[in-house]
Short mmCIF file of C-alpha atoms in Angstrom, two decimals:
data_model
loop_
_atom_site.label_atom_id
_atom_site.label_comp_id
_atom_site.label_asym_id
_atom_site.label_seq_id
_atom_site.Cartn_x
_atom_site.Cartn_y
_atom_site.Cartn_z
CA MET A 23 200.93 -70.87 -3.26
CA LYS A 24 199.47 -73.78 -1.34
CA ILE A 25 197.85 -76.75 -3.06
CA LYS A 26 195.80 -79.29 -1.13
CA ILE A 27 194.81 -82.54 -2.81
CA LEU A 28 192.03 -84.74 -1.39
CA THR A 29 192.52 -88.32 -2.51
CA LEU A 30 192.01 -91.95 -1.53
CA PHE A 31 195.45 -92.91 -2.85
CA PRO A 32 198.10 -90.62 -1.33
CA LYS A 33 200.99 -92.91 -2.30
CA MET A 34 200.33 -92.14 -5.96
CA TYR A 35 201.92 -88.74 -5.34
CA ASP A 36 205.27 -89.99 -4.03
CA GLY A 37 207.09 -89.64 -7.35
CA PHE A 38 205.25 -86.49 -8.33
CA LEU A 39 206.37 -84.67 -5.18
CA ASN A 40 209.94 -85.92 -5.15
CA GLU A 41 211.20 -85.43 -8.69
CA SER A 42 212.13 -82.66 -11.11
CA ILE A 43 210.63 -79.15 -11.15
CA ILE A 44 207.91 -79.89 -8.57
CA LYS A 45 210.46 -81.02 -5.97
CA ARG A 46 212.66 -77.98 -6.65
CA ALA A 47 209.67 -75.64 -6.31
CA ILE A 48 208.76 -77.24 -2.97
CA ASP A 49 212.38 -77.12 -1.75
CA LYS A 50 212.61 -73.41 -2.64
CA ASN A 51 209.32 -72.72 -0.79
CA ILE A 52 207.74 -71.52 -4.03
CA CYS A 53 204.78 -73.76 -3.35
CA GLU A 54 203.48 -76.11 -0.69
CA ILE A 55 201.59 -79.28 -1.53
CA GLU A 56 199.58 -81.19 1.06
CA ILE A 57 198.15 -84.62 0.24
CA ILE A 58 195.08 -85.47 2.33
CA ASP A 59 193.65 -88.98 2.52
CA PHE A 60 189.93 -88.38 2.90
CA ARG A 61 189.31 -92.01 3.84
CA LYS A 62 190.04 -90.95 7.44
CA TYR A 63 186.71 -89.10 7.39
CA SER A 64 184.82 -92.37 6.97
CA LYS A 65 182.14 -92.92 9.57
CA ASP A 66 182.29 -96.71 9.96
CA LYS A 67 184.79 -99.26 11.21
CA SER A 68 185.49 -100.58 7.72
CA HIS A 69 186.44 -97.10 6.48
CA HIS A 70 183.93 -97.06 3.64
CA VAL A 71 183.77 -93.83 1.65
CA ASP A 72 181.28 -94.93 -0.98
CA ASP A 73 177.91 -96.64 -1.34
CA THR A 74 175.66 -98.13 -4.01
CA PRO A 75 173.84 -95.62 -6.23
CA CYS A 76 170.24 -94.76 -5.37
CA GLY A 77 167.94 -96.17 -8.05
CA GLY A 78 170.37 -98.96 -8.86
CA GLY A 79 173.18 -99.22 -11.35
CA ALA A 80 176.77 -100.36 -11.63
CA GLY A 81 179.66 -99.22 -9.48
CA MET A 82 179.94 -97.30 -6.24
CA VAL A 83 179.41 -93.60 -5.55
CA LEU A 84 181.47 -91.41 -3.22
CA LYS A 85 179.41 -90.22 -0.26
CA CYS A 86 178.62 -86.54 0.09
CA ASP A 87 178.87 -86.32 3.89
CA ILE A 88 182.41 -87.71 3.94
CA LEU A 89 183.74 -85.33 1.32
CA ASP A 90 181.88 -82.41 2.87
CA ASP A 91 183.65 -83.11 6.16
CA ALA A 92 187.03 -83.49 4.44
CA ILE A 93 186.65 -80.25 2.50
CA ASN A 94 185.45 -78.26 5.51
CA ASP A 95 188.20 -79.58 7.74
CA ASN A 96 190.96 -78.58 5.31
CA LYS A 97 189.74 -75.37 3.69
CA SER A 98 190.35 -71.76 4.71
CA ASP A 99 188.65 -68.53 3.65
CA LYS A 100 191.19 -68.29 0.82
CA THR A 101 190.78 -71.82 -0.56
CA TYR A 102 189.57 -72.15 -4.16
CA LYS A 103 187.97 -75.60 -4.25
CA ILE A 104 188.04 -77.62 -7.48
CA LEU A 105 186.29 -80.89 -8.21
CA VAL A 106 188.36 -82.95 -10.67
CA THR A 107 185.77 -84.57 -12.94
CA PRO A 108 185.28 -85.43 -16.64
CA GLN A 109 182.12 -83.31 -16.49
CA GLY A 110 184.04 -80.12 -15.68
CA ARG A 111 185.21 -77.36 -18.00
CA VAL A 112 188.17 -78.53 -20.08
CA PHE A 113 191.49 -77.41 -18.65
CA ASN A 114 193.74 -75.16 -20.73
CA GLN A 115 196.58 -72.67 -20.39
CA SER A 116 194.24 -69.80 -19.71
CA ILE A 117 192.73 -71.62 -16.72
CA ALA A 118 196.23 -72.49 -15.49
CA ASN A 119 197.16 -68.82 -15.58
CA SER A 120 194.07 -67.86 -13.61
CA LEU A 121 194.71 -70.54 -10.97
CA LYS A 122 198.28 -69.31 -10.58
CA GLU A 123 196.86 -66.14 -9.04
CA LYS A 124 195.05 -68.04 -6.28
CA GLU A 125 196.68 -68.13 -2.85
CA GLU A 126 195.40 -71.63 -2.12
CA ILE A 127 193.66 -74.23 -4.26
CA MET A 128 192.14 -77.56 -3.28
CA LEU A 129 191.80 -80.40 -5.79
CA VAL A 130 189.18 -83.00 -4.90
CA CYS A 131 189.81 -86.33 -6.63
CA GLY A 132 187.01 -88.70 -7.44
CA HIS A 133 187.16 -92.45 -7.82
CA TYR A 134 184.86 -95.41 -8.44
CA GLU A 135 181.65 -94.67 -10.39
CA GLY A 136 181.57 -91.00 -9.44
CA PHE A 137 180.43 -88.44 -6.89
CA ASP A 138 177.18 -87.98 -5.08
CA GLU A 139 175.74 -85.03 -7.03
CA ARG A 140 175.43 -82.94 -3.86
CA ILE A 141 179.22 -82.75 -3.58
CA ARG A 142 179.12 -80.19 -6.39
CA MET A 143 177.56 -77.77 -3.93
CA PHE A 144 180.72 -77.78 -1.78
CA VAL A 145 183.20 -76.59 -4.45
CA ASP A 146 183.87 -73.45 -6.50
CA ASP A 147 184.81 -75.02 -9.82
CA GLU A 148 184.86 -78.28 -11.79
CA ILE A 149 187.73 -79.10 -14.12
CA SER A 150 188.37 -81.89 -16.63
CA ILE A 151 191.68 -82.51 -18.41
CA GLY A 152 189.97 -83.87 -21.52
CA ASP A 153 187.07 -85.73 -23.03
CA TYR A 154 187.92 -89.16 -21.69
CA VAL A 155 187.52 -91.04 -18.42
CA LEU A 156 190.27 -92.26 -16.08
CA THR A 157 190.04 -94.53 -13.06
CA GLY A 158 190.29 -91.56 -10.72
CA GLY A 159 191.16 -87.91 -10.31
CA GLU A 160 194.73 -88.43 -9.08
CA ILE A 161 196.50 -88.18 -12.44
CA PRO A 162 194.40 -85.17 -13.55
CA SER A 163 195.16 -83.45 -10.24
CA MET A 164 198.87 -83.87 -10.92
CA VAL A 165 198.42 -82.45 -14.42
CA ILE A 166 196.62 -79.39 -13.07
CA ALA A 167 199.08 -78.86 -10.22
CA ASP A 168 202.12 -79.25 -12.49
CA SER A 169 200.84 -76.80 -15.10
CA VAL A 170 200.04 -74.20 -12.44
CA ILE A 171 203.25 -74.56 -10.41
CA ARG A 172 205.52 -74.08 -13.42
CA LEU A 173 203.89 -70.68 -13.99
CA ILE A 174 204.74 -69.40 -10.51
CA ASP A 175 207.62 -66.91 -10.45
CA ASN A 176 211.03 -68.60 -10.13
CA ALA A 177 209.66 -72.14 -10.57
CA ILE A 178 211.23 -72.24 -14.04
CA ASN A 179 212.96 -69.72 -16.30
CA LYS A 180 210.43 -66.98 -17.05
CA GLU A 181 211.36 -66.87 -20.74
CA SER A 182 210.80 -70.63 -21.07
CA ALA A 183 207.24 -70.29 -19.79
CA SER A 184 206.47 -67.32 -22.04
CA ASP A 185 207.50 -69.32 -25.13
CA ASP A 186 205.40 -72.40 -24.29
CA SER A 187 202.65 -73.62 -26.58
CA PHE A 188 199.36 -71.84 -25.78
CA SER A 189 201.09 -69.11 -23.73
CA ASN A 190 200.28 -66.62 -26.50
CA GLY A 191 197.40 -68.59 -28.00
CA LEU A 192 199.62 -70.37 -30.56
CA LEU A 193 201.60 -73.60 -30.65
CA GLU A 194 205.29 -73.19 -29.91
CA TYR A 195 207.73 -72.75 -32.79
CA PRO A 196 210.12 -75.68 -33.59
CA GLN A 197 213.31 -75.91 -31.54
CA TYR A 198 216.72 -77.28 -32.56
CA THR A 199 220.12 -77.96 -30.98
CA ARG A 200 223.41 -79.61 -31.99
CA PRO A 201 224.39 -81.47 -34.09
CA ILE A 202 223.65 -78.88 -36.76
CA SER A 203 223.30 -81.60 -39.39
CA TYR A 204 221.91 -85.06 -38.61
CA LYS A 205 220.92 -87.78 -41.10
CA GLY A 206 220.42 -85.20 -43.82
CA MET A 207 218.30 -82.94 -41.61
CA ASP A 208 219.81 -79.50 -41.01
CA VAL A 209 219.06 -76.78 -38.50
CA PRO A 210 217.47 -73.86 -40.44
CA GLU A 211 220.15 -71.38 -41.47
CA VAL A 212 218.22 -68.43 -40.08
CA LEU A 213 218.80 -69.73 -36.54
CA LEU A 214 222.56 -69.73 -37.02
CA ASN A 215 223.22 -66.27 -38.43
CA GLY A 216 222.77 -64.25 -35.24
CA ASN A 217 220.21 -61.88 -36.77
CA HIS A 218 217.69 -61.59 -33.91
CA LYS A 219 215.08 -59.76 -36.01
CA LEU A 220 215.03 -62.54 -38.61
CA ILE A 221 215.05 -65.22 -35.90
CA ARG A 222 212.03 -63.63 -34.17
CA GLU A 223 210.14 -63.40 -37.48
CA TYR A 224 211.02 -67.00 -38.38
CA ARG A 225 209.82 -68.28 -35.01
CA LEU A 226 206.56 -66.37 -35.23
CA LYS A 227 205.94 -67.65 -38.73
CA GLU A 228 206.67 -71.26 -37.79
CA SER A 229 204.51 -70.93 -34.69
CA LEU A 230 201.66 -69.76 -36.92
CA ARG A 231 202.40 -72.56 -39.40
CA LYS A 232 202.22 -75.27 -36.72
CA THR A 233 199.02 -73.81 -35.34
CA TYR A 234 197.42 -73.52 -38.78
CA GLU A 235 198.34 -77.11 -39.69
CA ARG A 236 197.67 -78.83 -36.35
CA ARG A 237 195.24 -76.68 -34.37
CA PRO A 238 193.40 -74.34 -36.77
CA ASP A 239 190.68 -73.98 -34.12
CA LEU A 240 193.08 -71.76 -32.15
CA LEU A 241 193.16 -69.28 -35.03
CA LYS A 242 189.41 -69.20 -35.59
CA ASP A 243 188.63 -66.40 -33.15
CA ARG A 244 192.12 -64.91 -32.88
CA LYS A 245 192.48 -61.24 -33.71
CA LEU A 246 195.64 -61.37 -35.81
CA ALA A 247 198.21 -58.60 -35.52
CA LYS A 248 199.25 -57.05 -38.83
CA GLU A 249 202.50 -59.05 -38.93
CA GLU A 250 200.69 -62.28 -38.04
CA GLY A 251 198.16 -61.74 -40.82
CA LYS A 252 200.95 -61.15 -43.36
CA LEU A 253 202.87 -64.24 -42.28
CA LEU A 254 199.77 -66.43 -42.20
CA LYS A 255 198.93 -65.34 -45.73
CA GLU A 256 202.42 -66.37 -46.82
CA ILE A 257 201.99 -69.74 -45.12
CA MET A 258 198.68 -70.42 -46.84
CA GLU A 259 200.24 -69.58 -50.21
CA GLU A 260 203.18 -71.91 -49.51
CA ILE A 261 200.89 -74.78 -48.59
CA LYS A 262 198.80 -74.53 -51.78
#
């Protein structure tokens, strides 16, 4: 997979590209990330990329001609172009999984007061990472890229990804490691007895419990399997 990021602040990506799983994925040629400073597409000597909003108002607005040139100059027939904006659809694991299947994605980062509305005509999708506003699209672009890259084969252990929160529509079950007992808190006995059937059932039940207690919205439209329905009923009785 190739990921291209259009930004005004390329140095913000130095740590992102050179640490941890992202660096290993790049080194193993699992993915390629290209950071493109779209300021070089400015059309004046002062390298302006924005202008005052038509009709008045606070802040500065990114110019449509500059971003159009930057997108066109860096896209291919296979590029899936995404505008990173608080007005986009809210990013989730399902979207990450769909983006993983793309051969090339381009993330266009905004800054200042926003985009010229016509820029929306040059992209295929608009994505937000949540209902809040940041100073620019750089951090959200890293969030999106990170969540997609870790899903690519061999980027991380396949089993680790399959057990993640939201991978099956539920929050992940609780995890423990040594010491077995710490400050009066013990690892559940079921995880120590080697009975894989009981461990699987425990983890499913605790995954359902966490989801029911913290994100009941995820269960609202979920078609529960027979075992899930039984375990959820037990959980609701225990909570009463």
